[in-house]
Amino acid sequence: MDDSPYNRVHSKAYEKVSRVYTLGLDFGTQSVKTVVLNVHSAEVVYTDSFEYDSFFSKYDTHGGVLTGENPEIRHTSPFMIIEALDMAFARLQASGVEVEHIMVVKIDAMQHCTVYADSSFRERLGALDPKGDLLPQLQPCVTRKTSPIWEDRSTIEEVDYLTNAVEKRGAIQFLTGNRAELRFPAAQILKWARQCPDEYTETGHIFILSAFLSSILAGNIAPVDTGDGWGTNLNNVDIRNPGWSDVVISAADRYLSRLGLESSIRDRLGEIVHYNTVLGLISPYFTTKYGICSEAIVLAGTGDNPATLLGCGGHTVISLGSSYTVNGVMEDITPSSTGEYNVFGYIPGSAMALTVFTNGAKVHEYFMERYTQRRSTKEVEKDWEAYVSAAGEAMLYDNEKLMLPYLLDESVPIRPHGIIRDGFEERDGNTNIRALHISQALSLQLHSLHLSHTDEICVVGGAAGNRFLRQLIADVFDARTYTIQHAGFAACLGCAISGAKVLLQIPYEEAASMYVQADKTSQAEPLRQNRAAIRTLLHRYEELETSTT
Ligand code: XUL
């Protein structure tokens, strides 16, 4: 066995003489979350979370996003994120967790966010002084002072250009796995180059956020993994050989050339690698300053969605937030022709799809206000219990009332807002509440047919506590549903589990079953007696939906 950093940590993991921990960090839009996992006991020994708005008020962010006049422009501050990396480690050290046992570190971040640095970045990373903080040492090399995030919608011109430029050369959704998206880096970079050509010229490295942060951790320029690299519209779709799309890169270069910018975007992008590629030892900055084991390795960073998928066990994940998302493995990589879902890389050789339904728990909140008597703010849980009880029994019938519950413009399927009730009135609260639950579950299933494994579903997010909705999801998908412990930390848990997988050299499935702890009390099995009704209801819902195209 050679004496590479990887082999040294791997043999340490087997010694079992001391504790071995892995560290997962999640840089979301609003907050940073951290998990430390004990590899041998499978115990989560530390969780932490802090919000940008409260801890970095000088940046004046709202929900982590810089305030501005144009609602289409949604940016964060790369400087705030750099400061937050120091803060995550400072809090970890102050917590008393034995940081010297941390042997692997992996980061995930909100997808599509980009950070821009000049060519001094590499040298600066190699010379980070632990006596100082990261920001003063790295700030001078950040060439773009704000970073566009996934909520940005200001790039229509570039999206049109990219779509048309490669239409006859393979079409962007087939070349990159996704239609040209407003929030993806290809369009974002081109727009910025058009508006700020001098900054573009000054920039030596364009990073996806997870790769930027991983570069700091590893003290060297880090590649992006397929999880995040596939969210750029610049990647190819060869999941076994990660790389950029030559066709799209040349189209982007033609756009830049018209602006008088002759050097290729390719030179600034770095490499794309498989999920979990070992980047090397952690930078001495983190070992000296925060006491992390000097033999700890850093794994390639990834996007928050691939990280969440693993952190929830690798089965399909349905997240029931104000919007609903469905995130699962896609064995047969088929891009969406309508943009209903996005395709990203996942663990090596495998891809995943992510769907976002705009109208999720927001509609339940609206119905709760409309149809139930609210008690005091202290009794929110009781109010929700009463609301769920109003939806009625779990037994389903062919003639259940159905609705298209689009309080807001819907993204899946694309429809204007408006609640359409199929043969019943707005006034009857219980009927409306039941119809909303059933209709949402049916829609989730009908728009997840591209996923490969929906036989087990991890349900997370604020509305995961709604037992009726969980049962309906079990019934319509004919799947066991469950929630997990530490569900709010699923993304960084996914990173920590990836670390344990590398240390123990076990398959991802085995790592997931060792470390993802299902909350046993939350399990729901599909009810046999509902099977026939579900078939009818799926059919009826599909007809209702298509009747409104
Ligand atoms: C995925 C996307 C969001 C962000 C959220 O395409 O835009 O889910 O990853 O952080």
PDB file of N, CA and C in Angstrom, residues 217-283:
ATOM      1  N   LEU A 217     -10.359  24.789   1.461  1.00  0.00           N
ATOM      2  CA  LEU A 217     -10.112  23.685   2.404  1.00  0.00           C
ATOM      3  C   LEU A 217      -8.848  22.918   2.037  1.00  0.00           C
ATOM      4  N   ALA A 218      -8.671  22.681   0.731  1.00  0.00           N
ATOM      5  CA  ALA A 218      -7.547  21.845   0.293  1.00  0.00           C
ATOM      6  C   ALA A 218      -6.283  22.680   0.063  1.00  0.00           C
ATOM      7  N   GLY A 219      -6.405  24.001   0.102  1.00  0.00           N
ATOM      8  CA  GLY A 219      -5.233  24.854  -0.110  1.00  0.00           C
ATOM      9  C   GLY A 219      -4.722  24.790  -1.537  1.00  0.00           C
ATOM     10  N   ASN A 220      -5.602  24.471  -2.459  1.00  0.00           N
ATOM     11  CA  ASN A 220      -5.203  24.373  -3.863  1.00  0.00           C
ATOM     12  C   ASN A 220      -6.447  24.505  -4.748  1.00  0.00           C
ATOM     13  N   ILE A 221      -6.249  24.776  -6.042  1.00  0.00           N
ATOM     14  CA  ILE A 221      -7.402  24.910  -6.934  1.00  0.00           C
ATOM     15  C   ILE A 221      -8.128  23.565  -7.020  1.00  0.00           C
ATOM     16  N   ALA A 222      -9.416  23.565  -6.653  1.00  0.00           N
ATOM     17  CA  ALA A 222     -10.171  22.296  -6.635  1.00  0.00           C
ATOM     18  C   ALA A 222     -11.060  22.186  -7.867  1.00  0.00           C
ATOM     19  N   PRO A 223     -11.226  20.967  -8.376  1.00  0.00           N
ATOM     20  CA  PRO A 223     -12.168  20.764  -9.482  1.00  0.00           C
ATOM     21  C   PRO A 223     -13.599  20.781  -8.953  1.00  0.00           C
ATOM     22  N   VAL A 224     -14.556  20.864  -9.879  1.00  0.00           N
ATOM     23  CA  VAL A 224     -15.965  20.749  -9.499  1.00  0.00           C
ATOM     24  C   VAL A 224     -16.364  19.296  -9.747  1.00  0.00           C
ATOM     25  N   ASP A 225     -17.305  18.769  -8.990  1.00  0.00           N
ATOM     26  CA  ASP A 225     -17.742  17.382  -9.241  1.00  0.00           C
ATOM     27  C   ASP A 225     -18.918  17.392 -10.237  1.00  0.00           C
ATOM     28  N   THR A 226     -19.342  16.200 -10.632  1.00  0.00           N
ATOM     29  CA  THR A 226     -20.438  16.126 -11.609  1.00  0.00           C
ATOM     30  C   THR A 226     -21.748  16.633 -10.991  1.00  0.00           C
ATOM     31  N   GLY A 227     -21.889  16.509  -9.673  1.00  0.00           N
ATOM     32  CA  GLY A 227     -23.106  16.983  -8.995  1.00  0.00           C
ATOM     33  C   GLY A 227     -23.333  18.455  -9.291  1.00  0.00           C
ATOM     34  N   ASP A 228     -22.299  19.264  -9.132  1.00  0.00           N
ATOM     35  CA  ASP A 228     -22.419  20.702  -9.361  1.00  0.00           C
ATOM     36  C   ASP A 228     -22.060  21.074 -10.791  1.00  0.00           C
ATOM     37  N   GLY A 229     -21.129  20.345 -11.392  1.00  0.00           N
ATOM     38  CA  GLY A 229     -20.689  20.665 -12.754  1.00  0.00           C
ATOM     39  C   GLY A 229     -21.808  20.492 -13.767  1.00  0.00           C
ATOM     40  N   TRP A 230     -22.739  19.560 -13.462  1.00  0.00           N
ATOM     41  CA  TRP A 230     -23.861  19.356 -14.389  1.00  0.00           C
ATOM     42  C   TRP A 230     -24.931  20.438 -14.253  1.00  0.00           C
ATOM     43  N   GLY A 231     -24.771  21.287 -13.274  1.00  0.00           N
ATOM     44  CA  GLY A 231     -25.723  22.397 -13.126  1.00  0.00           C
ATOM     45  C   GLY A 231     -25.182  23.668 -13.741  1.00  0.00           C
ATOM     46  N   THR A 232     -24.361  23.547 -14.802  1.00  0.00           N
ATOM     47  CA  THR A 232     -23.737  24.741 -15.390  1.00  0.00           C
ATOM     48  C   THR A 232     -24.187  25.027 -16.814  1.00  0.00           C
ATOM     49  N   ASN A 233     -24.774  24.031 -17.524  1.00  0.00           N
ATOM     50  CA  ASN A 233     -25.023  24.123 -18.977  1.00  0.00           C
ATOM     51  C   ASN A 233     -23.723  24.162 -19.777  1.00  0.00           C
ATOM     52  N   LEU A 234     -22.606  23.813 -19.137  1.00  0.00           N
ATOM     53  CA  LEU A 234     -21.327  23.809 -19.862  1.00  0.00           C
ATOM     54  C   LEU A 234     -20.724  22.406 -19.903  1.00  0.00           C
ATOM     55  N   ASN A 235     -21.352  21.484 -19.174  1.00  0.00           N
ATOM     56  CA  ASN A 235     -20.840  20.117 -19.023  1.00  0.00           C
ATOM     57  C   ASN A 235     -21.251  19.238 -20.198  1.00  0.00           C
ATOM     58  N   ASN A 236     -20.536  18.121 -20.347  1.00  0.00           N
ATOM     59  CA  ASN A 236     -21.060  17.094 -21.254  1.00  0.00           C
ATOM     60  C   ASN A 236     -21.919  16.119 -20.438  1.00  0.00           C
ATOM     61  N   VAL A 237     -22.543  15.160 -21.091  1.00  0.00           N
ATOM     62  CA  VAL A 237     -23.433  14.261 -20.338  1.00  0.00           C
ATOM     63  C   VAL A 237     -22.877  12.842 -20.258  1.00  0.00           C
ATOM     64  N   ASP A 238     -21.553  12.733 -20.341  1.00  0.00           N
ATOM     65  CA  ASP A 238     -20.946  11.411 -20.213  1.00  0.00           C
ATOM     66  C   ASP A 238     -20.635  11.198 -18.723  1.00  0.00           C
ATOM     67  N   ILE A 239     -21.587  10.589 -18.028  1.00  0.00           N
ATOM     68  CA  ILE A 239     -21.460  10.505 -16.561  1.00  0.00           C
ATOM     69  C   ILE A 239     -20.238   9.662 -16.151  1.00  0.00           C
ATOM     70  N   ARG A 240     -19.789   8.782 -17.049  1.00  0.00           N
ATOM     71  CA  ARG A 240     -18.612   7.963 -16.705  1.00  0.00           C
ATOM     72  C   ARG A 240     -17.298   8.688 -16.977  1.00  0.00           C
ATOM     73  N   ASN A 241     -17.345   9.719 -17.810  1.00  0.00           N
ATOM     74  CA  ASN A 241     -16.134  10.503 -18.123  1.00  0.00           C
ATOM     75  C   ASN A 241     -16.444  11.981 -17.970  1.00  0.00           C
ATOM     76  N   PRO A 242     -16.425  12.467 -16.735  1.00  0.00           N
ATOM     77  CA  PRO A 242     -16.825  13.855 -16.523  1.00  0.00           C
ATOM     78  C   PRO A 242     -16.008  14.819 -17.388  1.00  0.00           C
ATOM     79  N   GLY A 243     -16.650  15.809 -17.953  1.00  0.00           N
ATOM     80  CA  GLY A 243     -15.935  16.793 -18.778  1.00  0.00           C
ATOM     81  C   GLY A 243     -16.879  17.896 -19.219  1.00  0.00           C
ATOM     82  N   TRP A 244     -16.322  18.870 -19.929  1.00  0.00           N
ATOM     83  CA  TRP A 244     -17.113  19.988 -20.446  1.00  0.00           C
ATOM     84  C   TRP A 244     -17.599  19.657 -21.844  1.00  0.00           C
ATOM     85  N   SER A 245     -18.633  20.316 -22.285  1.00  0.00           N
ATOM     86  CA  SER A 245     -19.154  20.100 -23.644  1.00  0.00           C
ATOM     87  C   SER A 245     -18.392  21.010 -24.618  1.00  0.00           C
ATOM     88  N   ASP A 246     -17.678  20.392 -25.547  1.00  0.00           N
ATOM     89  CA  ASP A 246     -16.911  21.199 -26.509  1.00  0.00           C
ATOM     90  C   ASP A 246     -17.836  22.097 -27.311  1.00  0.00           C
ATOM     91  N   VAL A 247     -19.018  21.574 -27.654  1.00  0.00           N
ATOM     92  CA  VAL A 247     -19.941  22.341 -28.497  1.00  0.00           C
ATOM     93  C   VAL A 247     -20.407  23.606 -27.760  1.00  0.00           C
ATOM     94  N   VAL A 248     -20.801  23.440 -26.500  1.00  0.00           N
ATOM     95  CA  VAL A 248     -21.312  24.608 -25.767  1.00  0.00           C
ATOM     96  C   VAL A 248     -20.162  25.572 -25.445  1.00  0.00           C
ATOM     97  N   ILE A 249     -19.004  25.012 -25.107  1.00  0.00           N
ATOM     98  CA  ILE A 249     -17.856  25.893 -24.813  1.00  0.00           C
ATOM     99  C   ILE A 249     -17.534  26.741 -26.049  1.00  0.00           C
ATOM    100  N   SER A 250     -17.549  26.105 -27.261  1.00  0.00           N
ATOM    101  CA  SER A 250     -17.228  26.955 -28.433  1.00  0.00           C
ATOM    102  C   SER A 250     -18.319  27.983 -28.664  1.00  0.00           C
ATOM    103  N   ALA A 251     -19.582  27.640 -28.403  1.00  0.00           N
ATOM    104  CA  ALA A 251     -20.644  28.644 -28.566  1.00  0.00           C
ATOM    105  C   ALA A 251     -20.421  29.800 -27.584  1.00  0.00           C
ATOM    106  N   ALA A 252     -20.048  29.467 -26.354  1.00  0.00           N
ATOM    107  CA  ALA A 252     -19.786  30.519 -25.353  1.00  0.00           C
ATOM    108  C   ALA A 252     -18.592  31.367 -25.804  1.00  0.00           C
ATOM    109  N   ASP A 253     -17.575  30.710 -26.348  1.00  0.00           N
ATOM    110  CA  ASP A 253     -16.388  31.456 -26.799  1.00  0.00           C
ATOM    111  C   ASP A 253     -16.734  32.391 -27.959  1.00  0.00           C
ATOM    112  N   ARG A 254     -17.656  31.958 -28.826  1.00  0.00           N
ATOM    113  CA  ARG A 254     -18.051  32.835 -29.940  1.00  0.00           C
ATOM    114  C   ARG A 254     -18.726  34.098 -29.389  1.00  0.00           C
ATOM    115  N   TYR A 255     -19.559  33.901 -28.370  1.00  0.00           N
ATOM    116  CA  TYR A 255     -20.241  35.043 -27.732  1.00  0.00           C
ATOM    117  C   TYR A 255     -19.195  36.002 -27.142  1.00  0.00           C
ATOM    118  N   LEU A 256     -18.204  35.417 -26.460  1.00  0.00           N
ATOM    119  CA  LEU A 256     -17.173  36.247 -25.822  1.00  0.00           C
ATOM    120  C   LEU A 256     -16.339  36.969 -26.869  1.00  0.00           C
ATOM    121  N   SER A 257     -16.064  36.255 -27.949  1.00  0.00           N
ATOM    122  CA  SER A 257     -15.229  36.828 -29.001  1.00  0.00           C
ATOM    123  C   SER A 257     -15.893  38.067 -29.614  1.00  0.00           C
ATOM    124  N   ARG A 258     -17.225  37.993 -29.763  1.00  0.00           N
ATOM    125  CA  ARG A 258     -17.941  39.175 -30.280  1.00  0.00           C
ATOM    126  C   ARG A 258     -17.810  40.365 -29.337  1.00  0.00           C
ATOM    127  N   LEU A 259     -17.542  40.071 -28.069  1.00  0.00           N
ATOM    128  CA  LEU A 259     -17.356  41.168 -27.107  1.00  0.00           C
ATOM    129  C   LEU A 259     -15.893  41.619 -27.079  1.00  0.00           C
ATOM    130  N   GLY A 260     -15.099  40.982 -27.927  1.00  0.00           N
ATOM    131  CA  GLY A 260     -13.667  41.332 -27.965  1.00  0.00           C
ATOM    132  C   GLY A 260     -12.862  40.542 -26.942  1.00  0.00           C
ATOM    133  N   LEU A 261     -13.483  39.494 -26.354  1.00  0.00           N
ATOM    134  CA  LEU A 261     -12.779  38.702 -25.334  1.00  0.00           C
ATOM    135  C   LEU A 261     -12.330  37.393 -25.991  1.00  0.00           C
ATOM    136  N   GLU A 262     -11.049  37.274 -26.253  1.00  0.00           N
ATOM    137  CA  GLU A 262     -10.601  36.174 -27.097  1.00  0.00           C
ATOM    138  C   GLU A 262     -10.242  34.888 -26.342  1.00  0.00           C
ATOM    139  N   SER A 263      -9.866  34.977 -25.055  1.00  0.00           N
ATOM    140  CA  SER A 263      -9.416  33.725 -24.415  1.00  0.00           C
ATOM    141  C   SER A 263     -10.615  32.870 -24.020  1.00  0.00           C
ATOM    142  N   SER A 264     -10.463  31.548 -24.132  1.00  0.00           N
ATOM    143  CA  SER A 264     -11.586  30.629 -23.938  1.00  0.00           C
ATOM    144  C   SER A 264     -12.066  30.573 -22.485  1.00  0.00           C
ATOM    145  N   ILE A 265     -13.373  30.450 -22.342  1.00  0.00           N
ATOM    146  CA  ILE A 265     -13.980  30.271 -21.011  1.00  0.00           C
ATOM    147  C   ILE A 265     -13.434  28.991 -20.357  1.00  0.00           C
ATOM    148  N   ARG A 266     -13.085  28.033 -21.205  1.00  0.00           N
ATOM    149  CA  ARG A 266     -12.588  26.728 -20.753  1.00  0.00           C
ATOM    150  C   ARG A 266     -11.384  26.888 -19.816  1.00  0.00           C
ATOM    151  N   ASP A 267     -10.488  27.842 -20.157  1.00  0.00           N
ATOM    152  CA  ASP A 267      -9.265  28.020 -19.364  1.00  0.00           C
ATOM    153  C   ASP A 267      -9.568  28.477 -17.942  1.00  0.00           C
ATOM    154  N   ARG A 268     -10.731  29.056 -17.753  1.00  0.00           N
ATOM    155  CA  ARG A 268     -11.046  29.598 -16.424  1.00  0.00           C
ATOM    156  C   ARG A 268     -11.841  28.613 -15.570  1.00  0.00           C
ATOM    157  N   LEU A 269     -12.319  27.546 -16.193  1.00  0.00           N
ATOM    158  CA  LEU A 269     -13.286  26.681 -15.490  1.00  0.00           C
ATOM    159  C   LEU A 269     -12.678  25.578 -14.627  1.00  0.00           C
ATOM    160  N   GLY A 270     -11.434  25.231 -14.856  1.00  0.00           N
ATOM    161  CA  GLY A 270     -10.871  24.101 -14.097  1.00  0.00           C
ATOM    162  C   GLY A 270     -11.436  22.788 -14.608  1.00  0.00           C
ATOM    163  N   GLU A 271     -11.351  21.741 -13.789  1.00  0.00           N
ATOM    164  CA  GLU A 271     -11.734  20.393 -14.236  1.00  0.00           C
ATOM    165  C   GLU A 271     -13.064  19.971 -13.616  1.00  0.00           C
ATOM    166  N   ILE A 272     -13.715  19.003 -14.274  1.00  0.00           N
ATOM    167  CA  ILE A 272     -14.859  18.327 -13.637  1.00  0.00           C
ATOM    168  C   ILE A 272     -14.407  16.924 -13.298  1.00  0.00           C
ATOM    169  N   VAL A 273     -14.718  16.470 -12.086  1.00  0.00           N
ATOM    170  CA  VAL A 273     -14.325  15.119 -11.656  1.00  0.00           C
ATOM    171  C   VAL A 273     -15.550  14.382 -11.112  1.00  0.00           C
ATOM    172  N   HIS A 274     -15.366  13.090 -10.849  1.00  0.00           N
ATOM    173  CA  HIS A 274     -16.435  12.314 -10.227  1.00  0.00           C
ATOM    174  C   HIS A 274     -16.714  12.828  -8.813  1.00  0.00           C
ATOM    175  N   TYR A 275     -17.936  12.576  -8.369  1.00  0.00           N
ATOM    176  CA  TYR A 275     -18.344  12.816  -6.980  1.00  0.00           C
ATOM    177  C   TYR A 275     -17.306  12.182  -6.041  1.00  0.00           C
ATOM    178  N   ASN A 276     -16.939  12.899  -4.998  1.00  0.00           N
ATOM    179  CA  ASN A 276     -16.101  12.351  -3.924  1.00  0.00           C
ATOM    180  C   ASN A 276     -14.648  12.102  -4.298  1.00  0.00           C
ATOM    181  N   THR A 277     -14.169  12.650  -5.399  1.00  0.00           N
ATOM    182  CA  THR A 277     -12.740  12.514  -5.719  1.00  0.00           C
ATOM    183  C   THR A 277     -11.918  13.070  -4.547  1.00  0.00           C
ATOM    184  N   VAL A 278     -10.855  12.332  -4.185  1.00  0.00           N
ATOM    185  CA  VAL A 278     -10.006  12.797  -3.079  1.00  0.00           C
ATOM    186  C   VAL A 278      -9.126  13.937  -3.595  1.00  0.00           C
ATOM    187  N   LEU A 279      -9.221  15.102  -2.934  1.00  0.00           N
ATOM    188  CA  LEU A 279      -8.450  16.260  -3.413  1.00  0.00           C
ATOM    189  C   LEU A 279      -7.064  16.316  -2.788  1.00  0.00           C
ATOM    190  N   GLY A 280      -6.902  15.719  -1.600  1.00  0.00           N
ATOM    191  CA  GLY A 280      -5.592  15.768  -0.927  1.00  0.00           C
ATOM    192  C   GLY A 280      -5.776  16.129   0.529  1.00  0.00           C
ATOM    193  N   LEU A 281      -4.681  16.458   1.181  1.00  0.00           N
ATOM    194  CA  LEU A 281      -4.729  16.796   2.607  1.00  0.00           C
ATOM    195  C   LEU A 281      -5.366  18.162   2.820  1.00  0.00           C
ATOM    196  N   ILE A 282      -5.938  18.315   3.996  1.00  0.00           N
ATOM    197  CA  ILE A 282      -6.513  19.625   4.331  1.00  0.00           C
ATOM    198  C   ILE A 282      -5.398  20.661   4.474  1.00  0.00           C
ATOM    199  N   SER A 283      -5.733  21.900   4.133  1.00  0.00           N
ATOM    200  CA  SER A 283      -4.739  22.971   4.224  1.00  0.00           C
ATOM    201  C   SER A 283      -4.257  23.129   5.673  1.00  0.00           C
TER     202      SER A 283
END
